[in-house]
Amino acid sequence: MNKTASHSPEETAAFKRVAAARAAAAVGPGMAVGLGHGSTAVAAVPFLGERARRGELIGTVFVPAAHFMAEALRREGLPVASLDDAPELAVAIDGADEIDPDGNCVKGGGGALLYEKIVGQAARRLVIVADAGKLSPRLCTRHALPVEITPFALASELRFLAALGGNPALRLRPDGDPMRTERGNVIADCAFAPLADPAGLAATLDARAGVAGHGLFVGLASRIVVAGPDGVREIVPPGKG
């Protein structure tokens, strides 16, 4: 289901670093800042560390959506907090697997989709950072949609997702066992056809008890920072100006 852009891995990594540096510049002193698990969000951490060492982020704390991000922050000497400590975030920074022209996103390739959405919803502003290869005319054109399922409901929810046209495939670890999220749930990657109505599908999934979360981030992004061969540009989704 995934399709890569026509850039080398080295070029794509360079684009991510440029976008991450721009997003890191939006963080100020005294802020509570959320960070997702996307690879471009992880790329912002060294830039944040540099700014902190220059004394530019006094009093800033960081709320990570995954243990991996918490470890990356600690390696840079950045203070890690929880949503219990900072229930309202000034800004959250995260990556995306796919972004449509309205700023809606598919996320969850790294498996932290539920916690990433919780952090994104707790923030006054959600900044998505990405390389230009993540832009897509419609969601699910280039990337499967991850759906997090409560194990008790697995068989039922796989049937439900198949009936929606999702062709779900359980995400497995290298040893063949189901991959588990930090909440102990499992993930089905759903190969939906390109979505004409992301909000409608999100509402359908939200209403299903056995679905613990899904990777549709509809209407959440405040700003999208995209880097590519032509440099960095910022996209403001409709209604977010």
PDB file of C-alpha atoms in Angstrom, residues 8-228:
ATOM      1  CA  SER A   8      16.694   8.838  -2.225  1.00  0.00           C
ATOM      2  CA  PRO A   9      16.526   7.923   1.482  1.00  0.00           C
ATOM      3  CA  GLU A  10      19.308  10.444   2.099  1.00  0.00           C
ATOM      4  CA  GLU A  11      17.363  13.219   0.386  1.00  0.00           C
ATOM      5  CA  THR A  12      14.179  12.347   2.273  1.00  0.00           C
ATOM      6  CA  ALA A  13      16.079  12.376   5.580  1.00  0.00           C
ATOM      7  CA  ALA A  14      17.519  15.794   4.716  1.00  0.00           C
ATOM      8  CA  PHE A  15      14.030  17.127   3.940  1.00  0.00           C
ATOM      9  CA  LYS A  16      12.800  15.847   7.299  1.00  0.00           C
ATOM     10  CA  ARG A  17      15.623  17.591   9.144  1.00  0.00           C
ATOM     11  CA  VAL A  18      14.850  20.902   7.429  1.00  0.00           C
ATOM     12  CA  ALA A  19      11.132  20.643   8.261  1.00  0.00           C
ATOM     13  CA  ALA A  20      11.934  19.591  11.836  1.00  0.00           C
ATOM     14  CA  ALA A  21      14.234  22.577  12.344  1.00  0.00           C
ATOM     15  CA  ARG A  22      11.478  24.956  11.206  1.00  0.00           C
ATOM     16  CA  ALA A  23       8.956  23.358  13.577  1.00  0.00           C
ATOM     17  CA  ALA A  24      11.419  23.473  16.489  1.00  0.00           C
ATOM     18  CA  ALA A  25      11.682  27.239  16.016  1.00  0.00           C
ATOM     19  CA  ALA A  26       7.998  27.545  17.017  1.00  0.00           C
ATOM     20  CA  VAL A  27       8.769  26.371  20.582  1.00  0.00           C
ATOM     21  CA  GLY A  28       9.328  29.090  23.155  1.00  0.00           C
ATOM     22  CA  PRO A  29      10.342  29.382  26.811  1.00  0.00           C
ATOM     23  CA  GLY A  30       7.851  28.298  29.433  1.00  0.00           C
ATOM     24  CA  MET A  31       5.757  26.258  27.022  1.00  0.00           C
ATOM     25  CA  ALA A  32       4.341  22.785  27.575  1.00  0.00           C
ATOM     26  CA  VAL A  33       5.075  21.025  24.288  1.00  0.00           C
ATOM     27  CA  GLY A  34       3.704  17.724  23.019  1.00  0.00           C
ATOM     28  CA  LEU A  35       5.759  15.476  20.763  1.00  0.00           C
ATOM     29  CA  GLY A  36       4.423  12.566  18.753  1.00  0.00           C
ATOM     30  CA  HIS A  37       6.240   9.491  17.536  1.00  0.00           C
ATOM     31  CA  GLY A  38       6.597  10.419  13.864  1.00  0.00           C
ATOM     32  CA  SER A  39      10.128  10.225  12.459  1.00  0.00           C
ATOM     33  CA  THR A  40      10.090  13.910  11.526  1.00  0.00           C
ATOM     34  CA  ALA A  41       8.993  14.834  15.051  1.00  0.00           C
ATOM     35  CA  VAL A  42      11.903  12.792  16.403  1.00  0.00           C
ATOM     36  CA  ALA A  43      14.165  14.750  14.064  1.00  0.00           C
ATOM     37  CA  ALA A  44      13.109  17.963  15.843  1.00  0.00           C
ATOM     38  CA  VAL A  45      14.560  16.819  19.178  1.00  0.00           C
ATOM     39  CA  PRO A  46      18.250  17.624  18.469  1.00  0.00           C
ATOM     40  CA  PHE A  47      17.262  21.128  17.355  1.00  0.00           C
ATOM     41  CA  LEU A  48      15.265  21.572  20.556  1.00  0.00           C
ATOM     42  CA  GLY A  49      18.239  20.334  22.551  1.00  0.00           C
ATOM     43  CA  GLU A  50      20.514  22.898  20.867  1.00  0.00           C
ATOM     44  CA  ARG A  51      18.078  25.706  21.676  1.00  0.00           C
ATOM     45  CA  ALA A  52      17.803  24.568  25.294  1.00  0.00           C
ATOM     46  CA  ARG A  53      21.585  24.541  25.665  1.00  0.00           C
ATOM     47  CA  ARG A  54      21.642  28.112  24.361  1.00  0.00           C
ATOM     48  CA  GLY A  55      19.233  29.077  27.144  1.00  0.00           C
ATOM     49  CA  GLU A  56      16.301  29.731  24.787  1.00  0.00           C
ATOM     50  CA  LEU A  57      13.844  27.254  26.350  1.00  0.00           C
ATOM     51  CA  ILE A  58      13.922  28.044  30.060  1.00  0.00           C
ATOM     52  CA  GLY A  59      10.891  26.517  31.761  1.00  0.00           C
ATOM     53  CA  THR A  60       9.815  24.534  28.695  1.00  0.00           C
ATOM     54  CA  VAL A  61       8.662  20.961  29.340  1.00  0.00           C
ATOM     55  CA  PHE A  62       7.937  18.194  26.861  1.00  0.00           C
ATOM     56  CA  VAL A  63       5.125  15.639  26.873  1.00  0.00           C
ATOM     57  CA  PRO A  64       6.000  12.663  24.632  1.00  0.00           C
ATOM     58  CA  ALA A  65       3.467  10.300  23.093  1.00  0.00           C
ATOM     59  CA  ALA A  66       5.753   7.264  23.290  1.00  0.00           C
ATOM     60  CA  HIS A  67       8.617   5.843  25.346  1.00  0.00           C
ATOM     61  CA  PHE A  68      10.906   6.120  22.316  1.00  0.00           C
ATOM     62  CA  MET A  69      10.352   9.883  22.174  1.00  0.00           C
ATOM     63  CA  ALA A  70      10.813  10.222  25.943  1.00  0.00           C
ATOM     64  CA  GLU A  71      14.203   8.535  25.637  1.00  0.00           C
ATOM     65  CA  ALA A  72      15.195  10.831  22.751  1.00  0.00           C
ATOM     66  CA  LEU A  73      14.265  13.886  24.848  1.00  0.00           C
ATOM     67  CA  ARG A  74      16.230  12.664  27.879  1.00  0.00           C
ATOM     68  CA  ARG A  75      19.306  12.048  25.718  1.00  0.00           C
ATOM     69  CA  GLU A  76      19.206  15.747  24.830  1.00  0.00           C
ATOM     70  CA  GLY A  77      18.773  16.721  28.484  1.00  0.00           C
ATOM     71  CA  LEU A  78      15.237  18.013  27.899  1.00  0.00           C
ATOM     72  CA  PRO A  79      12.676  17.810  30.740  1.00  0.00           C
ATOM     73  CA  VAL A  80       9.999  15.158  30.230  1.00  0.00           C
ATOM     74  CA  ALA A  81       6.521  15.598  31.700  1.00  0.00           C
ATOM     75  CA  SER A  82       3.150  13.864  31.417  1.00  0.00           C
ATOM     76  CA  LEU A  83      -0.329  15.129  30.644  1.00  0.00           C
ATOM     77  CA  ASP A  84      -1.018  14.880  34.373  1.00  0.00           C
ATOM     78  CA  ASP A  85       1.701  17.508  34.847  1.00  0.00           C
ATOM     79  CA  ALA A  86       0.638  19.622  31.843  1.00  0.00           C
ATOM     80  CA  PRO A  87      -2.937  18.805  30.776  1.00  0.00           C
ATOM     81  CA  GLU A  88      -3.051  21.694  28.284  1.00  0.00           C
ATOM     82  CA  LEU A  89      -0.226  22.002  25.782  1.00  0.00           C
ATOM     83  CA  ALA A  90       0.738  25.189  23.980  1.00  0.00           C
ATOM     84  CA  VAL A  91       1.805  23.291  20.880  1.00  0.00           C
ATOM     85  CA  ALA A  92       2.347  19.721  19.737  1.00  0.00           C
ATOM     86  CA  ILE A  93       4.746  18.649  16.989  1.00  0.00           C
ATOM     87  CA  ASP A  94       4.268  15.426  15.090  1.00  0.00           C
ATOM     88  CA  GLY A  95       4.896  13.809  11.738  1.00  0.00           C
ATOM     89  CA  ALA A  96       2.428  12.155   9.380  1.00  0.00           C
ATOM     90  CA  ASP A  97       2.369   9.233   6.992  1.00  0.00           C
ATOM     91  CA  GLU A  98       0.076  10.961   4.488  1.00  0.00           C
ATOM     92  CA  ILE A  99      -1.457  14.457   4.225  1.00  0.00           C
ATOM     93  CA  ASP A 100      -4.348  15.573   2.014  1.00  0.00           C
ATOM     94  CA  PRO A 101      -4.975  19.085   0.615  1.00  0.00           C
ATOM     95  CA  ASP A 102      -7.291  19.911   3.549  1.00  0.00           C
ATOM     96  CA  GLY A 103      -4.578  19.149   6.102  1.00  0.00           C
ATOM     97  CA  ASN A 104      -6.123  15.872   7.216  1.00  0.00           C
ATOM     98  CA  CYS A 105      -3.576  13.163   7.979  1.00  0.00           C
ATOM     99  CA  VAL A 106      -3.043   9.434   8.228  1.00  0.00           C
ATOM    100  CA  LYS A 107      -0.776   8.582  11.148  1.00  0.00           C
ATOM    101  CA  GLY A 108       0.196   5.506  13.100  1.00  0.00           C
ATOM    102  CA  GLY A 109       2.933   3.895  11.036  1.00  0.00           C
ATOM    103  CA  GLY A 110       5.035   3.761  14.200  1.00  0.00           C
ATOM    104  CA  GLY A 111       2.216   2.270  16.278  1.00  0.00           C
ATOM    105  CA  ALA A 112       1.603   5.153  18.712  1.00  0.00           C
ATOM    106  CA  LEU A 113      -1.543   6.488  17.027  1.00  0.00           C
ATOM    107  CA  LEU A 114      -3.797   6.577  20.108  1.00  0.00           C
ATOM    108  CA  TYR A 115      -1.338   8.419  22.328  1.00  0.00           C
ATOM    109  CA  GLU A 116      -0.356  10.702  19.453  1.00  0.00           C
ATOM    110  CA  LYS A 117      -3.977  11.739  18.977  1.00  0.00           C
ATOM    111  CA  ILE A 118      -4.427  12.311  22.720  1.00  0.00           C
ATOM    112  CA  VAL A 119      -1.398  14.610  22.728  1.00  0.00           C
ATOM    113  CA  GLY A 120      -2.551  16.381  19.557  1.00  0.00           C
ATOM    114  CA  GLN A 121      -6.016  17.022  20.971  1.00  0.00           C
ATOM    115  CA  ALA A 122      -4.534  18.368  24.222  1.00  0.00           C
ATOM    116  CA  ALA A 123      -2.609  21.051  22.315  1.00  0.00           C
ATOM    117  CA  ARG A 124      -3.864  24.479  21.328  1.00  0.00           C
ATOM    118  CA  ARG A 125      -1.877  24.082  18.098  1.00  0.00           C
ATOM    119  CA  LEU A 126      -0.790  20.905  16.314  1.00  0.00           C
ATOM    120  CA  VAL A 127       2.110  21.396  13.915  1.00  0.00           C
ATOM    121  CA  ILE A 128       2.645  18.554  11.456  1.00  0.00           C
ATOM    122  CA  VAL A 129       6.131  18.263   9.970  1.00  0.00           C
ATOM    123  CA  ALA A 130       6.813  16.163   6.902  1.00  0.00           C
ATOM    124  CA  ASP A 131       8.802  15.736   3.738  1.00  0.00           C
ATOM    125  CA  ALA A 132       7.004  16.589   0.498  1.00  0.00           C
ATOM    126  CA  GLY A 133       6.571  12.901  -0.354  1.00  0.00           C
ATOM    127  CA  LYS A 134       3.843  12.683   2.311  1.00  0.00           C
ATOM    128  CA  LEU A 135       1.486  14.995   0.389  1.00  0.00           C
ATOM    129  CA  SER A 136      -1.317  13.132  -1.332  1.00  0.00           C
ATOM    130  CA  PRO A 137      -4.456  14.045  -3.321  1.00  0.00           C
ATOM    131  CA  ARG A 138      -6.565  11.818  -1.033  1.00  0.00           C
ATOM    132  CA  LEU A 139      -5.826   9.920   2.151  1.00  0.00           C
ATOM    133  CA  CYS A 140      -5.203   6.180   1.745  1.00  0.00           C
ATOM    134  CA  THR A 141      -3.849   6.717  -1.757  1.00  0.00           C
ATOM    135  CA  ARG A 142      -0.308   5.988  -0.583  1.00  0.00           C
ATOM    136  CA  HIS A 143      -0.654   4.594   2.916  1.00  0.00           C
ATOM    137  CA  ALA A 144      -2.805   2.063   4.723  1.00  0.00           C
ATOM    138  CA  LEU A 145      -4.927   3.308   7.620  1.00  0.00           C
ATOM    139  CA  PRO A 146      -3.868   1.893  11.015  1.00  0.00           C
ATOM    140  CA  VAL A 147      -6.756   0.964  13.320  1.00  0.00           C
ATOM    141  CA  GLU A 148      -6.028   0.071  16.958  1.00  0.00           C
ATOM    142  CA  ILE A 149      -8.234  -2.744  18.231  1.00  0.00           C
ATOM    143  CA  THR A 150      -8.973  -4.059  21.721  1.00  0.00           C
ATOM    144  CA  PRO A 151      -7.847  -7.725  21.618  1.00  0.00           C
ATOM    145  CA  PHE A 152     -11.137  -8.949  23.129  1.00  0.00           C
ATOM    146  CA  ALA A 153     -12.909  -7.639  20.022  1.00  0.00           C
ATOM    147  CA  LEU A 154     -10.319  -8.625  17.422  1.00  0.00           C
ATOM    148  CA  ALA A 155     -12.280 -11.104  15.308  1.00  0.00           C
ATOM    149  CA  SER A 156     -15.413  -8.961  15.368  1.00  0.00           C
ATOM    150  CA  GLU A 157     -13.573  -5.755  14.480  1.00  0.00           C
ATOM    151  CA  LEU A 158     -11.646  -7.375  11.621  1.00  0.00           C
ATOM    152  CA  ARG A 159     -14.998  -8.441  10.135  1.00  0.00           C
ATOM    153  CA  PHE A 160     -16.348  -4.918  10.676  1.00  0.00           C
ATOM    154  CA  LEU A 161     -13.344  -3.316   8.960  1.00  0.00           C
ATOM    155  CA  ALA A 162     -13.562  -5.749   6.061  1.00  0.00           C
ATOM    156  CA  ALA A 163     -17.245  -4.891   5.618  1.00  0.00           C
ATOM    157  CA  LEU A 164     -16.251  -1.222   5.366  1.00  0.00           C
ATOM    158  CA  GLY A 165     -13.887  -2.105   2.516  1.00  0.00           C
ATOM    159  CA  GLY A 166     -10.719  -1.837   4.559  1.00  0.00           C
ATOM    160  CA  ASN A 167      -9.133  -5.214   3.714  1.00  0.00           C
ATOM    161  CA  PRO A 168      -7.517  -5.279   7.197  1.00  0.00           C
ATOM    162  CA  ALA A 169      -4.167  -6.971   7.819  1.00  0.00           C
ATOM    163  CA  LEU A 170      -3.015  -7.551  11.388  1.00  0.00           C
ATOM    164  CA  ARG A 171       0.345  -5.889  12.008  1.00  0.00           C
ATOM    165  CA  LEU A 172       2.881  -8.504  13.106  1.00  0.00           C
ATOM    166  CA  ARG A 173       6.236  -8.445  14.848  1.00  0.00           C
ATOM    167  CA  PRO A 174       9.252 -10.115  13.196  1.00  0.00           C
ATOM    168  CA  ASP A 175       8.542 -13.269  15.260  1.00  0.00           C
ATOM    169  CA  GLY A 176       5.034 -13.502  13.791  1.00  0.00           C
ATOM    170  CA  ASP A 177       3.118 -12.468  16.913  1.00  0.00           C
ATOM    171  CA  PRO A 178       0.787  -9.453  16.755  1.00  0.00           C
ATOM    172  CA  MET A 179       2.476  -6.140  17.450  1.00  0.00           C
ATOM    173  CA  ARG A 180       1.178  -4.600  20.686  1.00  0.00           C
ATOM    174  CA  THR A 181       0.726  -0.920  21.382  1.00  0.00           C
ATOM    175  CA  GLU A 182       1.670   0.677  24.681  1.00  0.00           C
ATOM    176  CA  ARG A 183      -1.901  -0.030  25.825  1.00  0.00           C
ATOM    177  CA  GLY A 184      -1.608  -3.721  24.907  1.00  0.00           C
ATOM    178  CA  ASN A 185      -3.881  -3.346  21.876  1.00  0.00           C
ATOM    179  CA  VAL A 186      -3.232  -4.657  18.370  1.00  0.00           C
ATOM    180  CA  ILE A 187      -3.198  -2.815  15.050  1.00  0.00           C
ATOM    181  CA  ALA A 188      -4.903  -3.672  11.776  1.00  0.00           C
ATOM    182  CA  ASP A 189      -3.539  -1.850   8.730  1.00  0.00           C
ATOM    183  CA  CYS A 190      -6.486  -1.216   6.418  1.00  0.00           C
ATOM    184  CA  ALA A 191      -6.038  -0.831   2.676  1.00  0.00           C
ATOM    185  CA  PHE A 192      -9.026   1.413   2.026  1.00  0.00           C
ATOM    186  CA  ALA A 193      -9.517   2.909  -1.392  1.00  0.00           C
ATOM    187  CA  PRO A 194      -8.603   6.624  -1.546  1.00  0.00           C
ATOM    188  CA  LEU A 195     -10.977   8.358   0.849  1.00  0.00           C
ATOM    189  CA  ALA A 196     -13.569  10.795  -0.456  1.00  0.00           C
ATOM    190  CA  ASP A 197     -14.882  11.418   3.086  1.00  0.00           C
ATOM    191  CA  PRO A 198     -12.196  11.055   5.785  1.00  0.00           C
ATOM    192  CA  ALA A 199     -14.440  12.699   8.394  1.00  0.00           C
ATOM    193  CA  GLY A 200     -17.249  10.229   7.723  1.00  0.00           C
ATOM    194  CA  LEU A 201     -14.978   7.209   8.096  1.00  0.00           C
ATOM    195  CA  ALA A 202     -13.435   8.701  11.254  1.00  0.00           C
ATOM    196  CA  ALA A 203     -16.904   9.119  12.784  1.00  0.00           C
ATOM    197  CA  THR A 204     -17.808   5.525  11.900  1.00  0.00           C
ATOM    198  CA  LEU A 205     -14.644   4.188  13.536  1.00  0.00           C
ATOM    199  CA  ASP A 206     -15.039   6.444  16.581  1.00  0.00           C
ATOM    200  CA  ALA A 207     -18.508   4.997  17.176  1.00  0.00           C
ATOM    201  CA  ARG A 208     -17.258   1.388  17.291  1.00  0.00           C
ATOM    202  CA  ALA A 209     -16.595   0.165  20.850  1.00  0.00           C
ATOM    203  CA  GLY A 210     -13.882  -2.320  19.930  1.00  0.00           C
ATOM    204  CA  VAL A 211     -11.864   0.306  18.053  1.00  0.00           C
ATOM    205  CA  ALA A 212      -9.512   1.884  20.582  1.00  0.00           C
ATOM    206  CA  GLY A 213      -8.202   4.421  18.083  1.00  0.00           C
ATOM    207  CA  HIS A 214      -7.422   5.042  14.444  1.00  0.00           C
ATOM    208  CA  GLY A 215      -4.927   6.969  12.390  1.00  0.00           C
ATOM    209  CA  LEU A 216      -7.280   9.492  10.797  1.00  0.00           C
ATOM    210  CA  PHE A 217      -6.394  12.950  12.126  1.00  0.00           C
ATOM    211  CA  VAL A 218      -9.219  15.037  10.709  1.00  0.00           C
ATOM    212  CA  GLY A 219      -9.261  18.782  11.317  1.00  0.00           C
ATOM    213  CA  LEU A 220      -6.551  18.605  14.004  1.00  0.00           C
ATOM    214  CA  ALA A 221      -3.545  20.156  12.261  1.00  0.00           C
ATOM    215  CA  SER A 222      -3.133  23.900  12.734  1.00  0.00           C
ATOM    216  CA  ARG A 223      -0.132  24.171  10.453  1.00  0.00           C
ATOM    217  CA  ILE A 224       1.831  21.825   8.211  1.00  0.00           C
ATOM    218  CA  VAL A 225       5.535  22.355   7.609  1.00  0.00           C
ATOM    219  CA  VAL A 226       6.696  20.601   4.448  1.00  0.00           C
ATOM    220  CA  ALA A 227      10.243  20.377   3.124  1.00  0.00           C
ATOM    221  CA  GLY A 228      11.200  19.216  -0.361  1.00  0.00           C
TER     222      GLY A 228
END
